[in-house]
Short mmCIF file of C-alpha atoms in Angstrom, two decimals:
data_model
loop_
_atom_site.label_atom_id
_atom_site.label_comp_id
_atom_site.label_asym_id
_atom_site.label_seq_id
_atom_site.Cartn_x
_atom_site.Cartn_y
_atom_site.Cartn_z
CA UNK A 1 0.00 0.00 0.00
CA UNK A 2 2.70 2.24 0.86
CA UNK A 3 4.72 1.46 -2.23
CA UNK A 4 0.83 2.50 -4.42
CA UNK A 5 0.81 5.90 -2.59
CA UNK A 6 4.58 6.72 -2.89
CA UNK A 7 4.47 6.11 -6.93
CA UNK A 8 1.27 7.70 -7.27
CA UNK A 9 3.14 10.75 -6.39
CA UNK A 10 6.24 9.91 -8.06
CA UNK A 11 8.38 8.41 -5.66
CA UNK A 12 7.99 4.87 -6.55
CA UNK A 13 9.96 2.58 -8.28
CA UNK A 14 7.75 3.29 -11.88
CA UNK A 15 8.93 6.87 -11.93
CA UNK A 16 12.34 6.76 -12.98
CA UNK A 17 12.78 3.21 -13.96
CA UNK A 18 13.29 4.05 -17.60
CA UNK A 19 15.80 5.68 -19.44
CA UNK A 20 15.94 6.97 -22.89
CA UNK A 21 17.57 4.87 -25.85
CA UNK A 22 18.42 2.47 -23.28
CA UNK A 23 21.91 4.64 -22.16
CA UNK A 24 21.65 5.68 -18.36
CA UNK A 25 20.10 9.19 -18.16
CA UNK A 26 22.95 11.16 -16.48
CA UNK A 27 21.22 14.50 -17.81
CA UNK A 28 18.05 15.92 -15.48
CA UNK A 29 14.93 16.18 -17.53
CA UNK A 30 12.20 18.13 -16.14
CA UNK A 31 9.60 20.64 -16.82
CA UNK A 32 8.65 24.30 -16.12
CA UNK A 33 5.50 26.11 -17.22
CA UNK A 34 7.67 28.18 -19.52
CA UNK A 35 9.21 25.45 -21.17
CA UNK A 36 8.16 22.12 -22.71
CA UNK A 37 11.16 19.73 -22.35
CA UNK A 38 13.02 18.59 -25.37
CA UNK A 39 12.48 14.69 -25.14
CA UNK A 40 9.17 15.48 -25.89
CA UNK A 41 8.83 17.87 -28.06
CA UNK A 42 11.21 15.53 -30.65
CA UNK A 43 9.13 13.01 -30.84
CA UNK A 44 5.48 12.96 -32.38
CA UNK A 45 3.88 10.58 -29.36
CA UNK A 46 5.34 13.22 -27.36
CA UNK A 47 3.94 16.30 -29.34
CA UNK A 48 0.57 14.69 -29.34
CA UNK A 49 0.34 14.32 -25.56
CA UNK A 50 0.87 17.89 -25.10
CA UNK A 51 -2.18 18.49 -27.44
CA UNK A 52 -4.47 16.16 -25.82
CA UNK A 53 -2.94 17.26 -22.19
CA UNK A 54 -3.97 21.25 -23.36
CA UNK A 55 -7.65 20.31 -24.30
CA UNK A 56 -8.22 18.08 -21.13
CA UNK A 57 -7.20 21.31 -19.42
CA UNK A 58 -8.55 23.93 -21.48
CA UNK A 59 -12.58 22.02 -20.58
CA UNK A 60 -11.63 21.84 -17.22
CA UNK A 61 -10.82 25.46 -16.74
CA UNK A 62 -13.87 26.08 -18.97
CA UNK A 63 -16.19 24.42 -16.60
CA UNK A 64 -14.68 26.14 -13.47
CA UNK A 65 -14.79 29.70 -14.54
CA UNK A 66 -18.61 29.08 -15.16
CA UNK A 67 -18.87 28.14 -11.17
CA UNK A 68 -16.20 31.51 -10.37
CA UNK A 69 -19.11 33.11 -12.27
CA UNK A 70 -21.74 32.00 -10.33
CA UNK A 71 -20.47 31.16 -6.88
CA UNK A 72 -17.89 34.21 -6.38
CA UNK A 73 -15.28 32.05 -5.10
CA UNK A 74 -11.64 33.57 -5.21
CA UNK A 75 -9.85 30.32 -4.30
CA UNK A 76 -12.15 28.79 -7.08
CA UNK A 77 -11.12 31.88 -9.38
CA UNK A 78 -7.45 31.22 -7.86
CA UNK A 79 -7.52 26.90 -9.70
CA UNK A 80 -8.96 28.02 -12.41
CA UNK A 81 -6.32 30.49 -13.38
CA UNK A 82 -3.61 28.12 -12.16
CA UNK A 83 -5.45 25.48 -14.54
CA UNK A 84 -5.71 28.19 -17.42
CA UNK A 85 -1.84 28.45 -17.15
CA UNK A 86 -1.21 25.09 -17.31
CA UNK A 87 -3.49 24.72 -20.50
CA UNK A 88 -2.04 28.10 -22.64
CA UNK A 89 1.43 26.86 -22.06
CA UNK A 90 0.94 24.62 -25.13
CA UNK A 91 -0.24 27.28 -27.19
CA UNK A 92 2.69 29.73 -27.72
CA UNK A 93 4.87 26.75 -27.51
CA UNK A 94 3.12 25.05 -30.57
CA UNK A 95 3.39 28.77 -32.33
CA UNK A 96 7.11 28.77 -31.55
CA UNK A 97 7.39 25.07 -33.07
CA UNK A 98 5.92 25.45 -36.13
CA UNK A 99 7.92 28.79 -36.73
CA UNK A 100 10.77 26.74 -35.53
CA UNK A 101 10.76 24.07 -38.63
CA UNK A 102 11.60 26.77 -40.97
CA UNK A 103 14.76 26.53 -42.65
CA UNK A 104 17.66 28.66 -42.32
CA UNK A 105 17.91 31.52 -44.25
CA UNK A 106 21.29 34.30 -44.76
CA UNK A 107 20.21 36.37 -42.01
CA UNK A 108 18.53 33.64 -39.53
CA UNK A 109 21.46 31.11 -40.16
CA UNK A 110 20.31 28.97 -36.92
CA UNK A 111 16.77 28.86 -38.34
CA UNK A 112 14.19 30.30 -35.92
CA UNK A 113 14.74 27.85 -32.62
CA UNK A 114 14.77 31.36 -30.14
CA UNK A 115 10.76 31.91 -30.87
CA UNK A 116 10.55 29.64 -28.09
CA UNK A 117 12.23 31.16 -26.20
CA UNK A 118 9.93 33.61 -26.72
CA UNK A 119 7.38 32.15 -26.73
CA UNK A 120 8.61 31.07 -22.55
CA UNK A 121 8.56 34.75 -21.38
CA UNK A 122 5.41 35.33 -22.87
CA UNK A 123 3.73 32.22 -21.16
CA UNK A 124 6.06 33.71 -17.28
CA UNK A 125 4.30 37.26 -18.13
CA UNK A 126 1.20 35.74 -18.84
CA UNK A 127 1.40 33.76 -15.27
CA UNK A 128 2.49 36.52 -13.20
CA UNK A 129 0.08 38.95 -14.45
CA UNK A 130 -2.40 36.09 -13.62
CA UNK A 131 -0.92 35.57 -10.11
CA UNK A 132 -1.34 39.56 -9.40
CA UNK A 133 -4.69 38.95 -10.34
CA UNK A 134 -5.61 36.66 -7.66
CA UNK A 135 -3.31 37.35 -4.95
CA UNK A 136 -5.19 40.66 -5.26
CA UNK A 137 -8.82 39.05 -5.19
CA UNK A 138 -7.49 36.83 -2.33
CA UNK A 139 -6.36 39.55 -0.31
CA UNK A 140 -9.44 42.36 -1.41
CA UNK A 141 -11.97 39.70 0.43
CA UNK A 142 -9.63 38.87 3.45
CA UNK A 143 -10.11 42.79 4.17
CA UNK A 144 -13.79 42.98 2.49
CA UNK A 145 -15.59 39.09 2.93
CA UNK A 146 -18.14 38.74 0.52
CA UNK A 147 -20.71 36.07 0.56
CA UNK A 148 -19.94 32.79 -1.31
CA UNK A 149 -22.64 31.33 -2.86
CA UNK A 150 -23.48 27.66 -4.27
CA UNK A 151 -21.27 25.62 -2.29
CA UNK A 152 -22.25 22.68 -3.95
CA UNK A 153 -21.42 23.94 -7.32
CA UNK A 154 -18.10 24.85 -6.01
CA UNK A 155 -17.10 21.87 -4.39
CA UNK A 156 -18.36 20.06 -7.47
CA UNK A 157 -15.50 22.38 -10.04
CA UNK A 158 -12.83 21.41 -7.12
CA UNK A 159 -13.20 17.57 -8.03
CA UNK A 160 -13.95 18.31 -11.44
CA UNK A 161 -10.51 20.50 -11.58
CA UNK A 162 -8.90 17.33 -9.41
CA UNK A 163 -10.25 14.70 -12.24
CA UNK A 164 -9.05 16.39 -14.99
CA UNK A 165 -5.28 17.11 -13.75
CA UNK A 166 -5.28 13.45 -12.44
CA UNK A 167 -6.53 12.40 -16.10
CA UNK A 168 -3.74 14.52 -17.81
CA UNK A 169 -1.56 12.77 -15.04
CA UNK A 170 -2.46 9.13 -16.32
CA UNK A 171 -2.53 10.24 -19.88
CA UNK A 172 0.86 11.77 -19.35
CA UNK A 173 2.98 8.96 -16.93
CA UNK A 174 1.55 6.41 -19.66
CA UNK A 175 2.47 7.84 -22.40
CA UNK A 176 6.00 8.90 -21.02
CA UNK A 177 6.38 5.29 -19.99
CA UNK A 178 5.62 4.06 -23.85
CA UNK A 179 8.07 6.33 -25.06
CA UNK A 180 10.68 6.10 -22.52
CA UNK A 181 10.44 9.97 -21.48
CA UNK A 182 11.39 10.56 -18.54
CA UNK A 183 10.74 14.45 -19.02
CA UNK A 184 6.87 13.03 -19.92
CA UNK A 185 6.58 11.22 -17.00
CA UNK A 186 7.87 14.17 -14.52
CA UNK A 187 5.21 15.90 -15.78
CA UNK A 188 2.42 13.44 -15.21
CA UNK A 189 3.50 13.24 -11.71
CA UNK A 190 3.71 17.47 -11.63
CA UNK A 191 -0.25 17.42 -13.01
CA UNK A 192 -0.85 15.25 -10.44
CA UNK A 193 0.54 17.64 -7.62
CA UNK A 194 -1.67 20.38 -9.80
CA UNK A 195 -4.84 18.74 -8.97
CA UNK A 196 -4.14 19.08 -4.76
CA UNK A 197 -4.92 22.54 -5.52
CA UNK A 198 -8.27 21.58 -6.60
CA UNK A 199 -9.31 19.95 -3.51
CA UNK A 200 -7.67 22.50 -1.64
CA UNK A 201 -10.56 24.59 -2.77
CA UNK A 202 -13.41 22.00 -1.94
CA UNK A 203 -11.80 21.89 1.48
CA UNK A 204 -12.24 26.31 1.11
CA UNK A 205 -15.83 25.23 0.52
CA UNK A 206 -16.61 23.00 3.20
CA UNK A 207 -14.92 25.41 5.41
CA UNK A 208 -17.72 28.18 4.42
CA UNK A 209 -20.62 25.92 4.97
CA UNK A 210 -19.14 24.67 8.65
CA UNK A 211 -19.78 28.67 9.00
CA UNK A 212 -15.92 29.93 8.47
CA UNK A 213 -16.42 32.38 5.84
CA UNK A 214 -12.76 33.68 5.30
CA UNK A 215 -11.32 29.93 4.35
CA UNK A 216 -12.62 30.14 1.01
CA UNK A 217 -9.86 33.44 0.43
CA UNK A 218 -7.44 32.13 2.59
CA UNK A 219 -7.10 28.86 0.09
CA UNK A 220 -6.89 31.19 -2.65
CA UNK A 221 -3.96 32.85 -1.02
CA UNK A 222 -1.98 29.72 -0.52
CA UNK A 223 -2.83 28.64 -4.43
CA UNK A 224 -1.71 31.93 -5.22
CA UNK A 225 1.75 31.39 -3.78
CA UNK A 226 1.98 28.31 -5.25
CA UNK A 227 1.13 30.16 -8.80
CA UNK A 228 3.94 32.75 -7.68
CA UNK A 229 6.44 29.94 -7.33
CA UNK A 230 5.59 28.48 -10.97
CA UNK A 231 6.75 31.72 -11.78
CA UNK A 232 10.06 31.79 -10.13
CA UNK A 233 10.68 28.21 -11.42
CA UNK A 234 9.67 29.39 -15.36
CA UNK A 235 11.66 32.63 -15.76
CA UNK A 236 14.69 30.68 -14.13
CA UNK A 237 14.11 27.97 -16.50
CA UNK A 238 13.68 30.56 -19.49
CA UNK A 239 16.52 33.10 -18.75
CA UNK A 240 18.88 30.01 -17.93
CA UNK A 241 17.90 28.77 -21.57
CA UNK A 242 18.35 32.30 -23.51
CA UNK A 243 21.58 32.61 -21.46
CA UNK A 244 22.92 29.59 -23.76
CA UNK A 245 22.15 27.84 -19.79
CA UNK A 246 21.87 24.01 -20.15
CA UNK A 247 21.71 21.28 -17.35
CA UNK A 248 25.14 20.17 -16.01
CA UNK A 249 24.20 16.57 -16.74
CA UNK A 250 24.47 17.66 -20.40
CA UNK A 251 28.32 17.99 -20.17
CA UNK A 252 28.51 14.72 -18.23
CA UNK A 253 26.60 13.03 -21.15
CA UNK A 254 29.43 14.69 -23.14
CA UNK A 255 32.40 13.17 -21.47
CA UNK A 256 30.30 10.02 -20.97
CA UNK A 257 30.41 9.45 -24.42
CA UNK A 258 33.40 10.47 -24.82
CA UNK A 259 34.84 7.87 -22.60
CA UNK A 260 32.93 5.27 -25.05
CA UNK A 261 35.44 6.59 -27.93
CA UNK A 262 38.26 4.29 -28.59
CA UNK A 263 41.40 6.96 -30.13
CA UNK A 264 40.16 9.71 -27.87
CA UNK A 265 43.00 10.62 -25.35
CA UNK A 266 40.90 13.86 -23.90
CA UNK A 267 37.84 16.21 -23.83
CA UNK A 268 39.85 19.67 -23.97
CA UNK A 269 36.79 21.41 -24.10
CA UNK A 270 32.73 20.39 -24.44
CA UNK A 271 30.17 23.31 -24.89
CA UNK A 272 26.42 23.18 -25.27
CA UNK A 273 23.24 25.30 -25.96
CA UNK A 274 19.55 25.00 -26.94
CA UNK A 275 18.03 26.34 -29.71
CA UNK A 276 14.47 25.63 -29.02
CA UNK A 277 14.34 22.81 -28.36
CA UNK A 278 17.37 21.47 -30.25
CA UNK A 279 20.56 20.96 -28.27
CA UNK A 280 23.57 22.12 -30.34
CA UNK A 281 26.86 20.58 -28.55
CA UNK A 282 30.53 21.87 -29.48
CA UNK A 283 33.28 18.94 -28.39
CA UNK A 284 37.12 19.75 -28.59
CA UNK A 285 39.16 16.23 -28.16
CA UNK A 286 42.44 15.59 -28.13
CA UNK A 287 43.80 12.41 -30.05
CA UNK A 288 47.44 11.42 -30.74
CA UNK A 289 49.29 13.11 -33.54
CA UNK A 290 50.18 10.29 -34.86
CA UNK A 291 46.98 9.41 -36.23
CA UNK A 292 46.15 9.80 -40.16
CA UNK A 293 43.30 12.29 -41.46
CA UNK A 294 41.42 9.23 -42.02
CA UNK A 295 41.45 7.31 -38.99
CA UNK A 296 40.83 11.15 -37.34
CA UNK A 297 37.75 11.57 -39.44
CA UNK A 298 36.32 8.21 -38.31
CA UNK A 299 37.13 8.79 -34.96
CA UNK A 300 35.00 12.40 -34.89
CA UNK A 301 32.05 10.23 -36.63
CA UNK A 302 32.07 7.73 -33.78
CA UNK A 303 31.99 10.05 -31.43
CA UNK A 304 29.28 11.98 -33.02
CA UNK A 305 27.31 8.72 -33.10
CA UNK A 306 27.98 8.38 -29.36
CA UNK A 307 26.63 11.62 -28.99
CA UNK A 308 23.08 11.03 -30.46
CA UNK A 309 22.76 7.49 -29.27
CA UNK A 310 22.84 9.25 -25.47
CA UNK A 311 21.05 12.81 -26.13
CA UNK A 312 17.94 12.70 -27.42
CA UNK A 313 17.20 16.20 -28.17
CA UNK A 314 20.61 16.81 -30.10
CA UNK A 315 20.47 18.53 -33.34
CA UNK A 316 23.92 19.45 -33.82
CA UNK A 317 27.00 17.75 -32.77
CA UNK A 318 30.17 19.50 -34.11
CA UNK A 319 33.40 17.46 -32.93
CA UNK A 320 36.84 19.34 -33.47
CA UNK A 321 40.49 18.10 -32.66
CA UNK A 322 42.82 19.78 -31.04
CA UNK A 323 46.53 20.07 -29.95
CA UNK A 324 47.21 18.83 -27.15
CA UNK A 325 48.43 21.07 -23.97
CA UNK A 326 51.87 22.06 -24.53
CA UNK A 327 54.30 20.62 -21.94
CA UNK A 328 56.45 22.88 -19.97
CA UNK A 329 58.00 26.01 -21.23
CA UNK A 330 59.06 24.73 -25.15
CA UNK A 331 59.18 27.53 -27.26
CA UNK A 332 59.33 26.53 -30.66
CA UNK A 333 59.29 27.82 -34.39
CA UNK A 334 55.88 27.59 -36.06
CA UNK A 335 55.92 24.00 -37.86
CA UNK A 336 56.49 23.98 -41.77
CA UNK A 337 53.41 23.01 -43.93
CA UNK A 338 54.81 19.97 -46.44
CA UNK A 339 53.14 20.21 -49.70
CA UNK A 340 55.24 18.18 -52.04
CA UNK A 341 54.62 15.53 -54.87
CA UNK A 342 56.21 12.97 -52.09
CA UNK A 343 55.09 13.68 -49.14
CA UNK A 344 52.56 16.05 -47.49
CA UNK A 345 52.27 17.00 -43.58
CA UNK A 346 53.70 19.07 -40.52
CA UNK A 347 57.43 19.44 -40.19
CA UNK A 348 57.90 20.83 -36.43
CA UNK A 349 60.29 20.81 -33.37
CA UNK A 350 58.82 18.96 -30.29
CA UNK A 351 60.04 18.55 -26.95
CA UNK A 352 60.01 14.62 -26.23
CA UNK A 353 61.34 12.62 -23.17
CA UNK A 354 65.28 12.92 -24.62
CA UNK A 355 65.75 16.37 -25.55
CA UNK A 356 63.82 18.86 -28.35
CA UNK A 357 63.86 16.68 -31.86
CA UNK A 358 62.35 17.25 -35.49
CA UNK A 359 59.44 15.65 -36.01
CA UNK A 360 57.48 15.11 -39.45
CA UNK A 361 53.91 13.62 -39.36
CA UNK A 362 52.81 12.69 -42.33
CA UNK A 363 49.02 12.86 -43.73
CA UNK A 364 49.21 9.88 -45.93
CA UNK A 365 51.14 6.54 -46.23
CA UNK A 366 54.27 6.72 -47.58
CA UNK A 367 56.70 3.68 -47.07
CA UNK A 368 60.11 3.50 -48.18
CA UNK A 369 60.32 7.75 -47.64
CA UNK A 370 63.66 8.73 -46.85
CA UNK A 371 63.96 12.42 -45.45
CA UNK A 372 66.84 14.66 -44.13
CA UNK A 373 66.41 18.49 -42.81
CA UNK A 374 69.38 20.18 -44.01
CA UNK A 375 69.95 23.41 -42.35
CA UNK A 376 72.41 26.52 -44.09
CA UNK A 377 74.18 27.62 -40.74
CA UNK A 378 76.90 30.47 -40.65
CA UNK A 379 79.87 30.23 -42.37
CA UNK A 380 78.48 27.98 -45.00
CA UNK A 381 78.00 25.04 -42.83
CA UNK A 382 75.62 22.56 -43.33
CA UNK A 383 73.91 20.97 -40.37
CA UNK A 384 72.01 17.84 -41.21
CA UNK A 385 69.53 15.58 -39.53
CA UNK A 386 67.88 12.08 -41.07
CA UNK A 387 63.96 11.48 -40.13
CA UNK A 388 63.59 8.10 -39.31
CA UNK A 389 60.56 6.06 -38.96
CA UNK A 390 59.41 6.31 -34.71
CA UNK A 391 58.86 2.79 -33.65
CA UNK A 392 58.33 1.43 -37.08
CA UNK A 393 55.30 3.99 -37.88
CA UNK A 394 55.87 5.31 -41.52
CA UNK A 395 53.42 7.85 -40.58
CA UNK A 396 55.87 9.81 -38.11
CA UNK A 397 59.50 10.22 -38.84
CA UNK A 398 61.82 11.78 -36.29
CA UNK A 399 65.18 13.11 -35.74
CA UNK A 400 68.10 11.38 -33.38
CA UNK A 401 69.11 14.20 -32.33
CA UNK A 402 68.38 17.98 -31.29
CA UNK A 403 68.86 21.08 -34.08
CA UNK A 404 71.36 23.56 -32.65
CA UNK A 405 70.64 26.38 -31.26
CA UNK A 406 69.45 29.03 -32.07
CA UNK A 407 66.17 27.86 -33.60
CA UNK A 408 66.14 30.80 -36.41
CA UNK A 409 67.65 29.41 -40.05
CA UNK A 410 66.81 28.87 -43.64
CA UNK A 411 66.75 25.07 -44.35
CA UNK A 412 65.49 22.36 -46.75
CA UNK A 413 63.62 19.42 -46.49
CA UNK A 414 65.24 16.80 -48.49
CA UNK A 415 63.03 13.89 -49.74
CA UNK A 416 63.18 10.53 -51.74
CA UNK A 417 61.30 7.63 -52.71
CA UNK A 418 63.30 5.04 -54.96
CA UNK A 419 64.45 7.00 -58.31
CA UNK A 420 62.25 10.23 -57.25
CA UNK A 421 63.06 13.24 -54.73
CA UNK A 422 62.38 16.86 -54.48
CA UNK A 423 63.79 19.77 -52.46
CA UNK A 424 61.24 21.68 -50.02
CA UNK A 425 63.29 25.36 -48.64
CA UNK A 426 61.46 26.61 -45.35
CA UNK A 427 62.54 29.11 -43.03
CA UNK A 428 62.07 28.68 -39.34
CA UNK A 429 62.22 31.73 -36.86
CA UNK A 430 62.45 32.16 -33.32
CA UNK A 431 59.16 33.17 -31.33
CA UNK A 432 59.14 36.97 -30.81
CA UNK A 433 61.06 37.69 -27.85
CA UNK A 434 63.15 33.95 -27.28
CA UNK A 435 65.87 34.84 -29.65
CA UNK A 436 69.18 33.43 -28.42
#
């Protein structure tokens, strides 16, 4: 029995027992008034439970303002605008998402995913302004009681405005369980909580007819607080969201995947933001420099493959390597581009475990390349030192030992391959202000 009442309000072991696209869900999914959580708004089961959730809503605050009408009841009047809220939310949001599937254009390059955002402080304006409205009513007939009339009508809209948030509930929690939303389901269990403030306001009623005439504004004071902290949770839901805000289980989804990625050494650097309610993520990783263009590219595609298999509401994933961290103070040249009929790559100085050495990584295969930096010292001298495979990789040849100081000189790169060579000059220089 106690297990029944704890899920029926969300704590059970039903309310988080599934996870999208069968990944654990390390990001928090939730939902505000002011925003409609992506993992359902991408998917059309989703989409369609918000419709059906807005017109179960929409005729239950329909019937209840008849009864404010007729009974006078601010706590009644208090619901019914809480109920109203709930309902609208769908309607700028659905504006926003059909202005949203527009395609980019030169001057709205993103497309048009900030109308929801929008769209959010117009549905926090709309609440507040609503919340005025009855914390005023509330408080006008604490100081001025007026008589409330057709109690029975009144305590009938209470369990009418209970029923219909504990039918959006069901509708919701099953749905969100078919489609694995956890976002959904949160929600179910938040209409639930909704529909307490409905039978707060039969217990307003049955307060008046036991002869206490002030309970029926006093309950609308208390829903009215609870309206005023819808608010606070929207616009800091909103403003976290057009503040390029996401959760901080987004990131850890990030490195998550990440960590999944076989060639992947580091994430450097992992950025997100919403668009709507797309999620556009940004991922610099370090891999080893050894690695071809190739292998590279398939490495960024795996990860990118990682990335959508554990957020659902990604749009975007751009992946981008970088260098690694330098290690302690080297100050090298800037490397020399190879662009030759032989060979093509990075010719560079690196610091390694036995001293600074020249290092060229090449971009394609290239077996059997012999290469030599020759470098024109003063005096006519001719300093000279042979690239040699590292460790039998034919991708990365490197130098025995280290190029004289200083680090400043004009130099070739001397290739060959059987019968065919070539001569590549470069010029190396010193960064501004380490010149020996």
């Amino acid at each position: 029995m106690w297990n029944k009442v704890l899920d029926w309000f969300g704590f059970g072991s039903h309310s988080d027992s599934h996870s999208p696209r069968g990944h654990d869900n390390h990001g928090p999914h939730g939902h505000t008034h002011g925003v409609i959580d992506a993992t359902i708004a991408t998917t059309g089961r989703g989409i369609w439970a918000i419709k059906w959730s807005f017109v179960i809503l929409a005729l239950t605050a329909a019937m209840q303002i008849v009864v404010v009408l007729i009974s006078g009841s601010v706590a009644l009047l208090a619901d019914t605008i809480h109920n109203v809220a709930d309902a609208t939310t769908a309607i700028p949001l659905w504006i926003a998402f059909v202005l949203a599937r527009r395609k980019p254009t030169k001057t709205f390059t993103y497309g048009l995913g900030r109308v929801e955002d929008l769209a959010g402080i117009i549905i926090v304006v709309i609440i507040l302004l609503s919340a005025l409205v009855a914390g005023y009513e509330a408080i006008h007939r604490l100081i001025d009681p007026q008589p409330v009339s057709n109690l029975g009508w009144l305590i009938g809209a209470g369990i009418v405005g209970f029923i219909g948030n504990e039918v959006v509930a069901v509708f919701r929690i099953r749905v969100g369980r078919e489609i694995n939303s956890a976002a959904l389901i949160a929600d179910g269990y938040h209409a639930r909580t909704d529909g307490l403030t409905s039978l707060a306001v039969v217990a307003g009623a049955i307060g008046v007819w036991f002869g206490f005439p002030l309970a029926d504004p006093i309950v609308g004071l208390l829903i009215t607080l609870a309206i005023f902290g819808i608010v606070w949770q929207s616009a800091r839901s909103v403003l976290t969201r057009m503040l390029d805000g996401v959760e901080p289980g987004v990131i850890d989804e990030i490195e998550h995947a990440a960590a999944h990625i076989k060639g992947i050494d580091k994430v450097k650097e992992a950025k997100a933001r919403w668009l709507g309610h797309e999620l556009h993520v940004d991922v610099a990783v370090i891999i080893d420099e050894s690695v071809l263009l190739a292998e590279a590219n398939v490495i960024t595609g795996n990860l990118q493959t990682e990335l959508f298999a554990h957020i659902p509401a990604l749009a975007v994933a751009t992946v981008r390597i970088v260098a690694p961290e330098p290690q302690g103070q080297h100050h090298a040249p800037d490397p020399f581009q190879v662009s030759g009929k032989l060979a093509q790559g990075l010719l560079k100085i690196v610091d390694t475990p036995d001293g600074e050495r020249f290092r060229l990584q090449l971009s394609r295969h290239a077996e059997g390349l012999s290469a030599t930096v020759a470098i024109q010292r003063d005096g006519g001298m001719i300093e000279k030192h042979a690239l040699l495979p590292v460790e039998g990789n034919h991708h990365l040849l490197q130098s025995f030992e280290a190029p004289a100081e200083p680090h400043e000189f004009d130099a070739e790169l001397v290739l060959a391959n059987g019968a065919d060579s070539e001569r590549l000059s470069f010029k190396m220089l010193e960064p501004e202000g380490h010149h020996h």
